[in-house]
mmCIF file of C-alpha atoms and ligand atoms in Angstrom:
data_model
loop_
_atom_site.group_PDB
_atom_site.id
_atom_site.type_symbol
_atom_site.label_atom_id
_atom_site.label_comp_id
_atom_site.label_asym_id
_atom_site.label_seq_id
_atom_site.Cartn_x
_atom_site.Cartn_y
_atom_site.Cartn_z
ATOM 1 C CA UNK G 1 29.086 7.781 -17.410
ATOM 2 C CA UNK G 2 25.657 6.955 -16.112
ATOM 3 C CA UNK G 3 24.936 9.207 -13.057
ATOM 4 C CA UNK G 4 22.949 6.202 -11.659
ATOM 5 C CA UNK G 5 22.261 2.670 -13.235
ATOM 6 C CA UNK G 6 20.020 0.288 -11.201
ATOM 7 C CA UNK G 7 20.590 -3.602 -11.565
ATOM 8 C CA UNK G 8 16.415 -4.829 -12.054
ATOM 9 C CA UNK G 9 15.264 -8.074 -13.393
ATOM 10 C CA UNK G 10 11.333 -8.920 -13.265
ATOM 11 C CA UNK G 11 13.518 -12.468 -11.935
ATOM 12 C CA UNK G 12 13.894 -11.255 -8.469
ATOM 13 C CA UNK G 13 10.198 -11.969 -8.293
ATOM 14 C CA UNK G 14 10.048 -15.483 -8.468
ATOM 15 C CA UNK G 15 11.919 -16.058 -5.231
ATOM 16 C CA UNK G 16 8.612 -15.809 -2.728
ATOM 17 C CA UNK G 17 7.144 -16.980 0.957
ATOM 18 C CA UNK G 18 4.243 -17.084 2.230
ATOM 19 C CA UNK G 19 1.272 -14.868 0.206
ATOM 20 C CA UNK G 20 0.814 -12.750 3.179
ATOM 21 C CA UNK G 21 4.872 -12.667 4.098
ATOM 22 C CA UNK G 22 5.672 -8.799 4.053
ATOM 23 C CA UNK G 23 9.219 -9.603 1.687
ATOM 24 C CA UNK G 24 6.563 -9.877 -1.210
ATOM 25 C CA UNK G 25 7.400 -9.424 -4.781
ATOM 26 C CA UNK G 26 5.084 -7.030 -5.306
ATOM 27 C CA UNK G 27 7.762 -4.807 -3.406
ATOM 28 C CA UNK G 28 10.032 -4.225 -6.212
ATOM 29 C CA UNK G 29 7.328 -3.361 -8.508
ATOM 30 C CA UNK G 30 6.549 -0.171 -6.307
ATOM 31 C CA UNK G 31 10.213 0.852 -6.178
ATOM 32 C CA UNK G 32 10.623 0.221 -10.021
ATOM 33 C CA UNK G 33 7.642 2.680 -10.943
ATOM 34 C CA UNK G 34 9.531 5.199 -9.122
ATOM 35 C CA UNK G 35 12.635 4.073 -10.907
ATOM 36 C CA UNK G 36 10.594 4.829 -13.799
ATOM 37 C CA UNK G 37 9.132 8.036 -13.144
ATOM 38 C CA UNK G 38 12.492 9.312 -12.450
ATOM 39 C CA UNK G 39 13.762 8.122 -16.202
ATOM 40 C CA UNK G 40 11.053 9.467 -18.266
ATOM 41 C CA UNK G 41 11.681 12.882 -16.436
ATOM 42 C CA UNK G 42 15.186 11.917 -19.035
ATOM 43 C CA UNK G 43 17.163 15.021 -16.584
ATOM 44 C CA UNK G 44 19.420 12.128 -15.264
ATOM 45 C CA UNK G 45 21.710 9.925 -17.468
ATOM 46 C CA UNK G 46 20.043 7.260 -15.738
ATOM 47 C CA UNK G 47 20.028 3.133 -17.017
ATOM 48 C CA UNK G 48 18.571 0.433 -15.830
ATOM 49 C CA UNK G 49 20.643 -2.874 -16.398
ATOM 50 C CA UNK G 50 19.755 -7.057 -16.530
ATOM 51 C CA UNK G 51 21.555 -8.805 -13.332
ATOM 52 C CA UNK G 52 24.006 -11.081 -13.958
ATOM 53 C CA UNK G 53 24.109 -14.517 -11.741
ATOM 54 C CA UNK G 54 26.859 -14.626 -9.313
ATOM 55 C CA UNK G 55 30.102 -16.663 -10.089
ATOM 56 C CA UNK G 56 30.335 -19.155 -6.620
ATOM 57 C CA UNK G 57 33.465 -18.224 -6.561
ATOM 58 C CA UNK G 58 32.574 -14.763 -5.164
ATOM 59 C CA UNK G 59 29.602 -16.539 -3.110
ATOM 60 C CA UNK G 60 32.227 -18.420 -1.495
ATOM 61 C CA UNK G 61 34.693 -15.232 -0.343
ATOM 62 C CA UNK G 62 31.431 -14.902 2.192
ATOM 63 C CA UNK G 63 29.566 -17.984 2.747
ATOM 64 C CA UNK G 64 31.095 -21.793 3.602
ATOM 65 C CA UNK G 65 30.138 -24.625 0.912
ATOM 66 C CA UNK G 66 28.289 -26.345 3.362
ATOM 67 C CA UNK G 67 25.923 -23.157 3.954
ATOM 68 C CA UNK G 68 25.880 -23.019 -0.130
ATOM 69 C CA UNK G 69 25.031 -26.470 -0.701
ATOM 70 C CA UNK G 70 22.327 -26.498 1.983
ATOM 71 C CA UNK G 71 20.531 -23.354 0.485
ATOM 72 C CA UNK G 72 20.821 -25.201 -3.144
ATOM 73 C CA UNK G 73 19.458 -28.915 -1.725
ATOM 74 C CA UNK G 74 16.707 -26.856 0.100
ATOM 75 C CA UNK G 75 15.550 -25.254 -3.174
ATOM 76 C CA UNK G 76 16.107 -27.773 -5.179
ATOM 77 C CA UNK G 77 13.785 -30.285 -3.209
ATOM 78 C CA UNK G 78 10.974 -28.009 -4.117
ATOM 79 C CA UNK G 79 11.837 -25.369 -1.403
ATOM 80 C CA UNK G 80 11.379 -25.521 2.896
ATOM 81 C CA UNK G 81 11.610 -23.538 6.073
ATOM 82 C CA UNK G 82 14.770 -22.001 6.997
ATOM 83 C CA UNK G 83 13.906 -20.544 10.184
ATOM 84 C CA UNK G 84 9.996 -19.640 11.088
ATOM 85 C CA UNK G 85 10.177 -16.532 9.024
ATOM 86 C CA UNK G 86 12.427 -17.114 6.379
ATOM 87 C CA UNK G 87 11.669 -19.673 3.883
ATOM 88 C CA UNK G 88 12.689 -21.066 0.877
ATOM 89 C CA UNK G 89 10.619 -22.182 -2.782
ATOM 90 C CA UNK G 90 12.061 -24.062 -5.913
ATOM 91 C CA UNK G 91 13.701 -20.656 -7.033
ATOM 92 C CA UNK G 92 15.422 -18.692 -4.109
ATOM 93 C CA UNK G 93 18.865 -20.612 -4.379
ATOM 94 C CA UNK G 94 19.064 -19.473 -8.114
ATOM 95 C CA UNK G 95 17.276 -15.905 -7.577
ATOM 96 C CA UNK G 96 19.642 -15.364 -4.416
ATOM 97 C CA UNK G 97 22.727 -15.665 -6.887
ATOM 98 C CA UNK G 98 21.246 -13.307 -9.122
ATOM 99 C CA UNK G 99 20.424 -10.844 -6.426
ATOM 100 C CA UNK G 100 24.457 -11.082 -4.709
ATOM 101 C CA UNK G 101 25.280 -11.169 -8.865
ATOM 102 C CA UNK G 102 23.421 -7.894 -9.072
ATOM 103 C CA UNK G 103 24.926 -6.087 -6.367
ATOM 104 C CA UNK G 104 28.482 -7.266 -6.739
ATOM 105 C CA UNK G 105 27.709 -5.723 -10.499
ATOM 106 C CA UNK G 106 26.634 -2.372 -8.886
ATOM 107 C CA UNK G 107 29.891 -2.209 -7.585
ATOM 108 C CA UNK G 108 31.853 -2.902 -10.500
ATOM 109 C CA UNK G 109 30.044 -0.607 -12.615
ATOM 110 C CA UNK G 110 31.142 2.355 -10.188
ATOM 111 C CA UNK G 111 34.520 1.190 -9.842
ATOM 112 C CA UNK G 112 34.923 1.232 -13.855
ATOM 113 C CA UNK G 113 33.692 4.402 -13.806
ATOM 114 C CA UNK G 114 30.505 3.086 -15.973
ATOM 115 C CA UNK G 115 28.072 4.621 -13.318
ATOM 116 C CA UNK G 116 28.571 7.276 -10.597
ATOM 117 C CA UNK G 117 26.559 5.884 -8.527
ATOM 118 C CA UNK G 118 24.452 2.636 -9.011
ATOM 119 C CA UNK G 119 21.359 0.922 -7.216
ATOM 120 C CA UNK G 120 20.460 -2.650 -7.179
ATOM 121 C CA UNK G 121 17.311 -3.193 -6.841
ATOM 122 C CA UNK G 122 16.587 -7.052 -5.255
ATOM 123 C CA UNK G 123 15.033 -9.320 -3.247
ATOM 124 C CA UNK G 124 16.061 -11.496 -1.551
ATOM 125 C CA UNK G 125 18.072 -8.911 0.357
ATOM 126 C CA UNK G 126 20.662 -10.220 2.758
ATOM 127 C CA UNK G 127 22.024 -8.360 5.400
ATOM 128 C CA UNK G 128 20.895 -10.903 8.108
ATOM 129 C CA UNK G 129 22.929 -13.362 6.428
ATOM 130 C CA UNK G 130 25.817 -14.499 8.046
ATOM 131 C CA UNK G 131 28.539 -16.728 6.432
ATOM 132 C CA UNK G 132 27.033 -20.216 7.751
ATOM 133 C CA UNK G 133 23.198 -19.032 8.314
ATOM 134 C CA UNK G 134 20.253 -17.682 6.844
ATOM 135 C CA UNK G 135 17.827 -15.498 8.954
ATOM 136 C CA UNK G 136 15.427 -12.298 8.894
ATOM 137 C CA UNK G 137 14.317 -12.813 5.240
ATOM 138 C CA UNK G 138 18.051 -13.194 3.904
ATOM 139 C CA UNK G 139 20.129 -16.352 2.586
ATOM 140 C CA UNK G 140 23.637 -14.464 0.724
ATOM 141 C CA UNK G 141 24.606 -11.438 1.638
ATOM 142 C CA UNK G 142 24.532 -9.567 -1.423
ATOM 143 C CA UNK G 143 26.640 -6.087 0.221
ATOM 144 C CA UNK G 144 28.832 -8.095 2.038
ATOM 145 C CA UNK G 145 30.013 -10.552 -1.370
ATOM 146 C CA UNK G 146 30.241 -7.031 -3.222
ATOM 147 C CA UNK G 147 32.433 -5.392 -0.498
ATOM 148 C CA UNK G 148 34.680 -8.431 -0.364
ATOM 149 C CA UNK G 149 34.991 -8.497 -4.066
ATOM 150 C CA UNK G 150 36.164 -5.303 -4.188
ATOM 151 C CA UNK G 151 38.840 -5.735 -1.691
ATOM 152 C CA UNK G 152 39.910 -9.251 -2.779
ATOM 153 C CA UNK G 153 39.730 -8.806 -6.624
ATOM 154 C CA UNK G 154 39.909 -5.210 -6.929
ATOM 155 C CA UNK G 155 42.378 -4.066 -4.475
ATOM 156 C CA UNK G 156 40.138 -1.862 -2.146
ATOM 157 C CA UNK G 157 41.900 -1.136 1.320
ATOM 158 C CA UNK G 158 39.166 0.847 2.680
ATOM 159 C CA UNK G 159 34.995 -0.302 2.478
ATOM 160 C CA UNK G 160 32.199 1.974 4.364
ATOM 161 C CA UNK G 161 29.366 -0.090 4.559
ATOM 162 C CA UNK G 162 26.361 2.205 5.647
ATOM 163 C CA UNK G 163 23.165 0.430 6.873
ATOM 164 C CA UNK G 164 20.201 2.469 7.130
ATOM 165 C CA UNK G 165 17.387 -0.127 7.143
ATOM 166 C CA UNK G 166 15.903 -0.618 10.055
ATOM 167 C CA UNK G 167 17.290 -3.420 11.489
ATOM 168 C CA UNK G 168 20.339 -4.452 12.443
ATOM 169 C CA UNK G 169 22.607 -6.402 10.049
ATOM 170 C CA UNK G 170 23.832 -8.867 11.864
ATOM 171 C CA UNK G 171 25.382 -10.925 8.834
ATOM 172 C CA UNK G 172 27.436 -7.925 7.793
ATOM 173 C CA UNK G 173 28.653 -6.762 11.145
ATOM 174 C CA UNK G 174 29.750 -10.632 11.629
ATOM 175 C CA UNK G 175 31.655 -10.878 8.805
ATOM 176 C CA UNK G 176 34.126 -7.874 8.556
ATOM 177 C CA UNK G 177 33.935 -7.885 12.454
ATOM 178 C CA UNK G 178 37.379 -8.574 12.279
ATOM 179 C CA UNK G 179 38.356 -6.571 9.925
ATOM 180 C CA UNK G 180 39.635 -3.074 8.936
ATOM 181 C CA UNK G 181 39.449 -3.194 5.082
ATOM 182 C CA UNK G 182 35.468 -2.779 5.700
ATOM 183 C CA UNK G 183 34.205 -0.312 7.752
ATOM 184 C CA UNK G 184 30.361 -0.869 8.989
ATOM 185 C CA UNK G 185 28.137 1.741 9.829
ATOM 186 C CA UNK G 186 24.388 0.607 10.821
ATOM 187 C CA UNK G 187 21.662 2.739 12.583
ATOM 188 C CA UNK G 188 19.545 0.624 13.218
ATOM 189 C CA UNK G 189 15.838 -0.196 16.074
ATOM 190 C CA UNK G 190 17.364 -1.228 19.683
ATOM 191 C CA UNK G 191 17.984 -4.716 19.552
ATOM 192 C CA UNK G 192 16.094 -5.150 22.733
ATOM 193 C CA UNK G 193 12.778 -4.050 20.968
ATOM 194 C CA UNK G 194 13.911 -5.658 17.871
ATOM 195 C CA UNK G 195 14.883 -7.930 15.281
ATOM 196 C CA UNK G 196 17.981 -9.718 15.593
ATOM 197 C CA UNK G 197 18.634 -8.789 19.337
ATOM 198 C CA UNK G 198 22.004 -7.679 18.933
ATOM 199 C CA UNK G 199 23.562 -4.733 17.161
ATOM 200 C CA UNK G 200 24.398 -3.371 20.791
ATOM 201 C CA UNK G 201 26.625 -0.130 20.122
ATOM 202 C CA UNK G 202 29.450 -1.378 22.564
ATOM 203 C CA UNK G 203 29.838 -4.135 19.541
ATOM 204 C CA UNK G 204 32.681 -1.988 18.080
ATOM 205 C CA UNK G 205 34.662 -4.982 16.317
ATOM 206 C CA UNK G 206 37.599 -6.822 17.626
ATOM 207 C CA UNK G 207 41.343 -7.017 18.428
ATOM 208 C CA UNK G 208 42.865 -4.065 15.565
ATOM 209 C CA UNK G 209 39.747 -3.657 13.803
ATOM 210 C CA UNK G 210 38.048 -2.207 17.435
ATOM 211 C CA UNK G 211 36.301 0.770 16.342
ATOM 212 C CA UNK G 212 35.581 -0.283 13.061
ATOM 213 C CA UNK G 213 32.055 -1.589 13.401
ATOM 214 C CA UNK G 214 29.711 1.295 14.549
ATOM 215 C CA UNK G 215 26.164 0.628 15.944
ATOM 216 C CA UNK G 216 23.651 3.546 16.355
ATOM 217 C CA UNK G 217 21.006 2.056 17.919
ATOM 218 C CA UNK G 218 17.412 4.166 17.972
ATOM 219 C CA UNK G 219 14.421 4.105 20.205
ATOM 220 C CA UNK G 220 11.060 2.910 19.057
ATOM 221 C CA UNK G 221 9.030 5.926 17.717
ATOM 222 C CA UNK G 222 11.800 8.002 16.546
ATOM 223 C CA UNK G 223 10.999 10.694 13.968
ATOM 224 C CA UNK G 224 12.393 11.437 10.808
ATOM 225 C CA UNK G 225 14.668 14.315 12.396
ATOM 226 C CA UNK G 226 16.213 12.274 14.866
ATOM 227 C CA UNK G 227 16.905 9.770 12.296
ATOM 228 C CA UNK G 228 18.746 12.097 9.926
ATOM 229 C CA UNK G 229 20.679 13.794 13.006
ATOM 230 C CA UNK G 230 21.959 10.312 13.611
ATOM 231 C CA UNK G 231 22.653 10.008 10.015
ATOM 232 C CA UNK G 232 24.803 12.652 9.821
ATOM 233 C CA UNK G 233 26.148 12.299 13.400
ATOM 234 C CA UNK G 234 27.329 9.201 11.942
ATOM 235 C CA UNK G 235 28.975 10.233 8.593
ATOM 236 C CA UNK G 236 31.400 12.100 10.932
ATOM 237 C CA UNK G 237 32.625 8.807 11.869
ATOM 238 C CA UNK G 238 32.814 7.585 8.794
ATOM 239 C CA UNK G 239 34.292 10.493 7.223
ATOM 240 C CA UNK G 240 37.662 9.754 9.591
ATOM 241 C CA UNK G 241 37.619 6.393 7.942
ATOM 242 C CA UNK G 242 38.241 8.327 4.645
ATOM 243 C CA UNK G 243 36.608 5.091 2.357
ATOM 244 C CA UNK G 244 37.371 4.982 -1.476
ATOM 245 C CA UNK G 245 33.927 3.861 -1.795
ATOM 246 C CA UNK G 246 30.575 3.732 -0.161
ATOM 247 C CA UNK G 247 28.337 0.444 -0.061
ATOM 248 C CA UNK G 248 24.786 1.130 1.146
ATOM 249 C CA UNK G 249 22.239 -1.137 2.723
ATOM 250 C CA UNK G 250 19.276 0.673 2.162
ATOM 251 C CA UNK G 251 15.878 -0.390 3.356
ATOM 252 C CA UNK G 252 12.872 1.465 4.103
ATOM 253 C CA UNK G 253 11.045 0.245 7.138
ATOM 254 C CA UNK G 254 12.355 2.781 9.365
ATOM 255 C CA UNK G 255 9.044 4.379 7.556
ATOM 256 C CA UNK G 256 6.404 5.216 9.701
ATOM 257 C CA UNK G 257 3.499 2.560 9.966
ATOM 258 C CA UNK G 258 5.832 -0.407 8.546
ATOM 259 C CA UNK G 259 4.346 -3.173 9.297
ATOM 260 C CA UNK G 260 7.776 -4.849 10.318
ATOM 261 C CA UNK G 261 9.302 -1.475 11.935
ATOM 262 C CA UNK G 262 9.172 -0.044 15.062
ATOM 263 C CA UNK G 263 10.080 3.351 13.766
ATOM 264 C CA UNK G 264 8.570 6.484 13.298
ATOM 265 C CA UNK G 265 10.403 7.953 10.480
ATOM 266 C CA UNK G 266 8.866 10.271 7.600
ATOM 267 C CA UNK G 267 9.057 9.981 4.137
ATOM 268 C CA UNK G 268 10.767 13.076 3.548
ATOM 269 C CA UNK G 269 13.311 11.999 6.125
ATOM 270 C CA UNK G 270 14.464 9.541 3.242
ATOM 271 C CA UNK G 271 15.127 12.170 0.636
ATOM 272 C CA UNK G 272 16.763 14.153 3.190
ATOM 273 C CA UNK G 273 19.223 10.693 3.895
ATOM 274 C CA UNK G 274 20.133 10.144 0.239
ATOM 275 C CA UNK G 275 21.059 13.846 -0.260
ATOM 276 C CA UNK G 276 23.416 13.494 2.944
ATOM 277 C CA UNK G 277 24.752 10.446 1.138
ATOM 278 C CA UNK G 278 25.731 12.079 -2.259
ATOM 279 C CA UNK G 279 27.116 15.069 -0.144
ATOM 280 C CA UNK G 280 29.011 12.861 1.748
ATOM 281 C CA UNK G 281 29.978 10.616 -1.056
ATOM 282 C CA UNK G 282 30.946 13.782 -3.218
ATOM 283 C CA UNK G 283 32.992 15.018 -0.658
ATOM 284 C CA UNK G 284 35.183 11.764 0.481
ATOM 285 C CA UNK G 285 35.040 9.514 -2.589
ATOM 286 C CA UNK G 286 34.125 11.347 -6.161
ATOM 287 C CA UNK G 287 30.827 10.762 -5.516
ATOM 288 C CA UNK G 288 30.915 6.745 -5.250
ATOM 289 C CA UNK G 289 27.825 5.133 -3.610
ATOM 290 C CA UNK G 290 26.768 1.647 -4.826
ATOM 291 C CA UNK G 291 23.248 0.815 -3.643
ATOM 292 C CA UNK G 292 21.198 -2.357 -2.549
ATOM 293 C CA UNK G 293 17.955 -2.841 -1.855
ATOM 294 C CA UNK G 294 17.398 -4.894 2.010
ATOM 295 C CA UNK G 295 13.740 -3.780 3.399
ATOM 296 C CA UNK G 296 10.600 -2.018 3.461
ATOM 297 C CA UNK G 297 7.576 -2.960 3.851
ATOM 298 C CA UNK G 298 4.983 -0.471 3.516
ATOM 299 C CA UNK G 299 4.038 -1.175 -0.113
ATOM 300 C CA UNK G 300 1.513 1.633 -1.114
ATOM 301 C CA UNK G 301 4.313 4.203 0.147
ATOM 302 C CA UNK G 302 6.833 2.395 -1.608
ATOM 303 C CA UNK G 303 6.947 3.738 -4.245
ATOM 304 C CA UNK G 304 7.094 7.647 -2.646
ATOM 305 C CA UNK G 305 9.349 7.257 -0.357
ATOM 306 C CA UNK G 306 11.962 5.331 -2.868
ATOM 307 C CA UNK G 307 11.657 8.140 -5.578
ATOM 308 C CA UNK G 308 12.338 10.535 -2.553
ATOM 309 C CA UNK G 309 15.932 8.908 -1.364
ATOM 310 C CA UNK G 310 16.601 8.367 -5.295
ATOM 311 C CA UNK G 311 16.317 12.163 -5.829
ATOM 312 C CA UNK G 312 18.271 12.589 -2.861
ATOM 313 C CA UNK G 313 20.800 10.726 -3.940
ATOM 314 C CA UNK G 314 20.639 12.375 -7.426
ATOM 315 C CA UNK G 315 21.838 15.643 -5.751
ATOM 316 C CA UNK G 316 18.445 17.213 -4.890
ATOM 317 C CA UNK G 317 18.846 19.317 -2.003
ATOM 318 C CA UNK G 318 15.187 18.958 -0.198
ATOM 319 C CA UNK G 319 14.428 22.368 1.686
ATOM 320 C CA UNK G 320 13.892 21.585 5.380
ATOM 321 C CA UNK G 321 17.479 19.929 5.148
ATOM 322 C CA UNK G 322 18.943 23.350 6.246
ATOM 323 C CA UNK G 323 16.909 22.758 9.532
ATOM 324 C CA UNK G 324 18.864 19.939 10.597
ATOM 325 C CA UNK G 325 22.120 22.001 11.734
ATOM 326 C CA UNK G 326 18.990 24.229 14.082
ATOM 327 C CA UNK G 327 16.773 21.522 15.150
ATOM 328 C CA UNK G 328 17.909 19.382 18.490
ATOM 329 C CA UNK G 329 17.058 15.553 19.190
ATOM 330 C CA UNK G 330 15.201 14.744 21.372
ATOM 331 C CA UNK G 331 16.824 13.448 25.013
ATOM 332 C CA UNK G 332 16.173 9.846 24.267
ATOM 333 C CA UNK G 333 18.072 9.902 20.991
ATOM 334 C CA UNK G 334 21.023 12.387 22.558
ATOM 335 C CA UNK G 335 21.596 9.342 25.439
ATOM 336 C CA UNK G 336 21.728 6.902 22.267
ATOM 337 C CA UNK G 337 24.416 9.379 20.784
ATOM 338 C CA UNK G 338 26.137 9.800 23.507
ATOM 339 C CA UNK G 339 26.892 6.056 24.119
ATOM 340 C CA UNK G 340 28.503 5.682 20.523
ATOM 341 C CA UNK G 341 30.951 8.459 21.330
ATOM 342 C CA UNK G 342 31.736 6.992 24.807
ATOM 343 C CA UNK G 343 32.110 3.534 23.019
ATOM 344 C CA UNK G 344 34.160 4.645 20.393
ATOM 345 C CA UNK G 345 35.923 7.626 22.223
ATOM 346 C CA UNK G 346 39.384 6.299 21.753
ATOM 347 C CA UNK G 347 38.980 5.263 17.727
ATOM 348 C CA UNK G 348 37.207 8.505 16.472
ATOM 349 C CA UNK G 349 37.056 11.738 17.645
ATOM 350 C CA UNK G 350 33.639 13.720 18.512
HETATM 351 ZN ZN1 LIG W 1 14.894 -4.338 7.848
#
């Protein structure tokens, strides 16, 4: 068994916007030397795999045929605007299937027990999407057609989703709103300083599934400490949820001096998150955590802050982790903590 296979195709470059758009190709390149670097160390069983193109089918558990067709008449006209930010060229219908293809495959290869943990490394990534709209840089949403695969073909009853990018994934949350069989976990910029404007933390889901959507939401300028403590604040939740398997959203513009984020977080901050991932993961699920790549901007730290969660998530215990239990947040991010565990009070307990 691989301890970690990433899902990479050169492909995932020929989807692009604007030159100066910060979802640039040149993204993946960064996070693929690190991939790299990490390989030729050869300490990990590590592989790293061709995508396969997603079957509609599975594009279809998430996203009405209208939405579908749209995206493919958009790129196949030569490509368009989608929304001001978010646009389209001749090859994002096609590399968007590949990049939902790729992360539904990181999920299969952990639940055949191919790959302890895998990584999918993509653009376009595609937690803004929702099931009839594309939005913030996204047009499937890859984590949300891989969760629903594994509940609908593979007989999952219990999902953690766990969004760590830096903005709120609205598409996600929207779709398993409803639902129990997916759990979502995002900590994510306040929506009133940022992108999308909602990810409120009294949005705790609906009807029987109320409690079931969880919404950390951070003030602008928060360190790398206060990040983690809401990390792990928030793994407590999770942990009650007891999933057999743990999606992750991860994106990296919670990274200090992104030029899309808001956040103050330090690159260290993001080893310490994927070694509180693999603990957590080792502890609830055999170690199960099934990667995909949503944003980050900062290019030339790209590539050192993506080896850093990778070790992380490899098991590498950084040293000032130990701090964490010590350390206190600051007041602002206590009064963010505090109104998840009045919102969720009655579902979890604190
Ligand atoms: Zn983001």
């Amino acid at each position: 068994m691989y301890d970690l296979a990433f899902i990479y195709s050169d492909i995932f470059k020929k989807h692009a916007m604007d030159r100066a758009h910060p979802e640039s190709p040149l993204r993946l390149d960064e996070i693929m030397k690190a991939v790299n670097e990490i390989q030729s160390e050869k300490k990990y069983n590590i592989a790293t795999l061709l995508p396969e193109i997603i079957d509609e089918e599975y594009l279809l558990s998430v996203h009405v045929t209208d939405y579908i067709d749209k995206i493919r008449a958009i790129s196949k006209g030569g490509g368009g605007m989608i929304t001001i930010d978010t646009t389209l060229n001749e090859h994002t219908f096609f590399i968007a299937k590949y990049a939902a293809g790729a992360t539904k495959q990181a999920a299969q290869l952990v639940d055949e027990n191919k790959a302890r943990k895998s990584f999918a490394v993509v653009r376009p990534p595609g937690h803004h999407a929702e099931s009839t709209s594309a939005g913030g840089f996204c047009y499937f949403n890859n984590i949300a057609i891989a969760a629903e695969w594994l509940v609908q073909y593979k007989g999952y009853n219990k999902v953690a989703i766990i969004d760590i990018d830096h903005h709120f994934g609205n598409g996600t949350s929207h779709i398993f709103y409803h639902r129990k069989d997916v759990f979502y976990l995002s900590i994510h910029a306040h929506p009133r300083y940022s992108y999308p404007g909602s990810g409120y933390s009294n949005e705790i889901g609906v009807v029987d599934a109320k409690g079931y959507n969880v919404n950390v939401t951070l003030l602008p300028g928060i360190n790398g400490y206060d990040w983690l403590h809401s990390l792990k604040f928030s793994l407590n939740i999770v942990k009650q949820y007891q999933p057999e398997i743990i999606l992750v959203s991860v994106g990296f513009d919670s990274l200090a001096g992104d030029p899309v984020g808001i956040m103050n977080v330090e690159p260290n901050a993001f080893y310490g998150a994927g070694f509180l991932l693999n603990q957590f993961a080792e502890e609830i699920c055999e170690g199960k955590i099934v990667c995909t790549l949503e944003g980050g901007y900062k290019r030339d730290q790209l590539k050192a802050v993506s080896k850093k969660f990778i070790l992380g998530l490899l098991g590498n215990k950084p040293d000032f982790i130990h701090q964490l239990e010590r350390s206190k947040v600051t007041e602002h991010t206590a009064k963010m903590l505090n109104q998840v565990k009045r919102e969720h009070q009655n579902y979890w307990r604190f």
